[in-house]
Amino acid sequence: QVQLVESGGGLVQPGGSLRLSCAASGSIFSINDMAWYRQAPGKERELVATITSGGSTNYADSVKGRFTISRNNAKNTVYLQMNSLKPEDTAVYYCKAEYLDALYRRRLEVWGQGTLVTVSS
């Protein structure tokens, strides 16, 4: 069974920075795309950023120039560096991974449990 464990959330003042991490473990043959999503109170979950196994990235317009997604394939880990944080960035942040399982090479996806980021003075 594959699981994602997130860390790095917390309370930060506007203009501050946080770095989220998400590590995958379990029966994994390979990990393809990884992504960060977020869900603010009373709103739908939205895509924040994606990264392919080759390192190509895409960002939501609302975070371009402020957030950076990266990954360490050797550690099966994806990161989200968040700078110049705004109150509207407050949300639960979730990571997602698309992977091939080690036993049957099936294409599957798994979500993390979420980590809360609060931007407030």
GROMACS .gro file of C-alpha atoms in nm:
model
  121
    1GLN     CA    1   0.000   0.000   0.000
    2VAL     CA    2   0.124   0.346  -0.093
    3GLN     CA    3   0.087   0.650   0.125
    4LEU     CA    4   0.186   1.017   0.112
    5VAL     CA    5   0.292   1.198   0.426
    6GLU     CA    6   0.289   1.578   0.421
    7SER     CA    7   0.465   1.818   0.654
    8GLY     CA    8   0.558   2.184   0.684
    9GLY     CA    9   0.225   2.357   0.733
   10GLY     CA   10   0.160   2.612   1.003
   11LEU     CA   11   0.086   2.973   1.086
   12VAL     CA   12   0.276   3.247   0.902
   13GLN     CA   13   0.237   3.622   0.871
   14PRO     CA   14   0.149   3.785   0.539
   15GLY     CA   15   0.461   3.819   0.327
   16GLY     CA   16   0.623   3.522   0.495
   17SER     CA   17   0.737   3.187   0.358
   18LEU     CA   18   0.673   2.820   0.419
   19ARG     CA   19   0.803   2.501   0.260
   20LEU     CA   20   0.577   2.198   0.235
   21SER     CA   21   0.710   1.846   0.186
   22CYS     CA   22   0.532   1.530   0.078
   23ALA     CA   23   0.703   1.192   0.088
   24ALA     CA   24   0.571   0.879  -0.080
   25SER     CA   25   0.632   0.532   0.059
   26GLY     CA   26   0.513   0.179  -0.011
   27SER     CA   27   0.499  -0.055  -0.304
   28ILE     CA   28   0.601   0.186  -0.581
   29PHE     CA   29   0.761   0.099  -0.914
   30SER     CA   30   0.777   0.458  -1.035
   31ILE     CA   31   0.610   0.793  -0.973
   32ASN     CA   32   0.489   0.999  -1.267
   33ASP     CA   33   0.323   1.336  -1.210
   34MET     CA   34   0.305   1.487  -0.863
   35ALA     CA   35   0.093   1.783  -0.764
   36TRP     CA   36  -0.019   2.014  -0.488
   37TYR     CA   37  -0.383   2.111  -0.440
   38ARG     CA   38  -0.547   2.329  -0.179
   39GLN     CA   39  -0.891   2.372  -0.033
   40ALA     CA   40  -0.993   2.687   0.149
   41PRO     CA   41  -1.288   2.691   0.391
   42GLY     CA   42  -1.615   2.684   0.202
   43LYS     CA   43  -1.444   2.645  -0.137
   44GLU     CA   44  -1.373   2.362  -0.376
   45ARG     CA   45  -1.032   2.198  -0.395
   46GLU     CA   46  -0.814   2.367  -0.656
   47LEU     CA   47  -0.494   2.276  -0.833
   48VAL     CA   48  -0.191   2.477  -0.720
   49ALA     CA   49   0.103   2.326  -0.909
   50THR     CA   50   0.214   2.014  -1.093
   51ILE     CA   51   0.550   1.860  -1.177
   52THR     CA   52   0.630   1.571  -1.411
   53SER     CA   53   0.891   1.305  -1.348
   54GLY     CA   54   1.116   1.499  -1.585
   55GLY     CA   55   1.076   1.821  -1.391
   56SER     CA   56   0.832   2.017  -1.608
   57THR     CA   57   0.610   2.240  -1.398
   58ASN     CA   58   0.277   2.422  -1.419
   59TYR     CA   59   0.120   2.667  -1.178
   60ALA     CA   60  -0.216   2.823  -1.107
   61ASP     CA   61  -0.220   3.189  -1.208
   62SER     CA   62  -0.283   3.288  -0.846
   63VAL     CA   63   0.054   3.150  -0.729
   64LYS     CA   64   0.281   3.210  -1.030
   65GLY     CA   65   0.598   3.392  -0.930
   66ARG     CA   66   0.542   3.319  -0.560
   67PHE     CA   67   0.532   2.938  -0.531
   68THR     CA   68   0.784   2.685  -0.661
   69ILE     CA   69   0.721   2.312  -0.692
   70SER     CA   70   1.016   2.073  -0.701
   71ARG     CA   71   1.086   1.705  -0.642
   72ASN     CA   72   1.357   1.463  -0.542
   73ASN     CA   73   1.297   1.144  -0.738
   74ALA     CA   74   1.549   0.946  -0.534
   75LYS     CA   75   1.351   1.025  -0.220
   76ASN     CA   76   1.003   1.004  -0.382
   77THR     CA   77   0.937   1.349  -0.238
   78VAL     CA   78   0.772   1.662  -0.372
   79TYR     CA   79   0.812   2.010  -0.224
   80LEU     CA   80   0.622   2.336  -0.242
   81GLN     CA   81   0.817   2.651  -0.158
   82MET     CA   82   0.568   2.928  -0.084
   83ASN     CA   83   0.692   3.286  -0.069
   84SER     CA   84   0.514   3.622  -0.033
   85LEU     CA   85   0.221   3.447   0.128
   86LYS     CA   86  -0.116   3.620   0.136
   87PRO     CA   87  -0.420   3.566   0.360
   88GLU     CA   88  -0.601   3.420   0.059
   89ASP     CA   89  -0.343   3.140   0.049
   90THR     CA   90  -0.492   3.006   0.373
   91ALA     CA   91  -0.610   2.651   0.305
   92VAL     CA   92  -0.548   2.284   0.364
   93TYR     CA   93  -0.280   2.180   0.117
   94TYR     CA   94  -0.287   1.828  -0.029
   95CYS     CA   95  -0.030   1.648  -0.238
   96LYS     CA   96  -0.115   1.389  -0.500
   97ALA     CA   97   0.099   1.135  -0.682
   98GLU     CA   98   0.031   0.928  -0.991
   99TYR     CA   99   0.237   0.611  -0.982
  100LEU     CA  100   0.286   0.258  -1.109
  101ASP     CA  101   0.257  -0.001  -0.834
  102ALA     CA  102   0.548  -0.240  -0.794
  103LEU     CA  103   0.353  -0.564  -0.822
  104TYR     CA  104   0.122  -0.519  -1.122
  105ARG     CA  105   0.250  -0.195  -1.281
  106ARG     CA  106  -0.100  -0.050  -1.261
  107ARG     CA  107  -0.138   0.327  -1.300
  108LEU     CA  108  -0.286   0.452  -0.973
  109GLU     CA  109  -0.309   0.774  -0.775
  110VAL     CA  110  -0.282   0.851  -0.407
  111TRP     CA  111  -0.354   1.161  -0.196
  112GLY     CA  112  -0.193   1.288   0.120
  113GLN     CA  113  -0.391   1.366   0.434
  114GLY     CA  114  -0.347   1.741   0.402
  115THR     CA  115  -0.156   2.004   0.596
  116LEU     CA  116  -0.304   2.333   0.713
  117VAL     CA  117  -0.146   2.661   0.609
  118THR     CA  118  -0.276   2.974   0.780
  119VAL     CA  119  -0.162   3.317   0.669
  120SER     CA  120  -0.260   3.577   0.924
  121SER     CA  121  -0.117   3.863   1.127
   0.00000   0.00000   0.00000
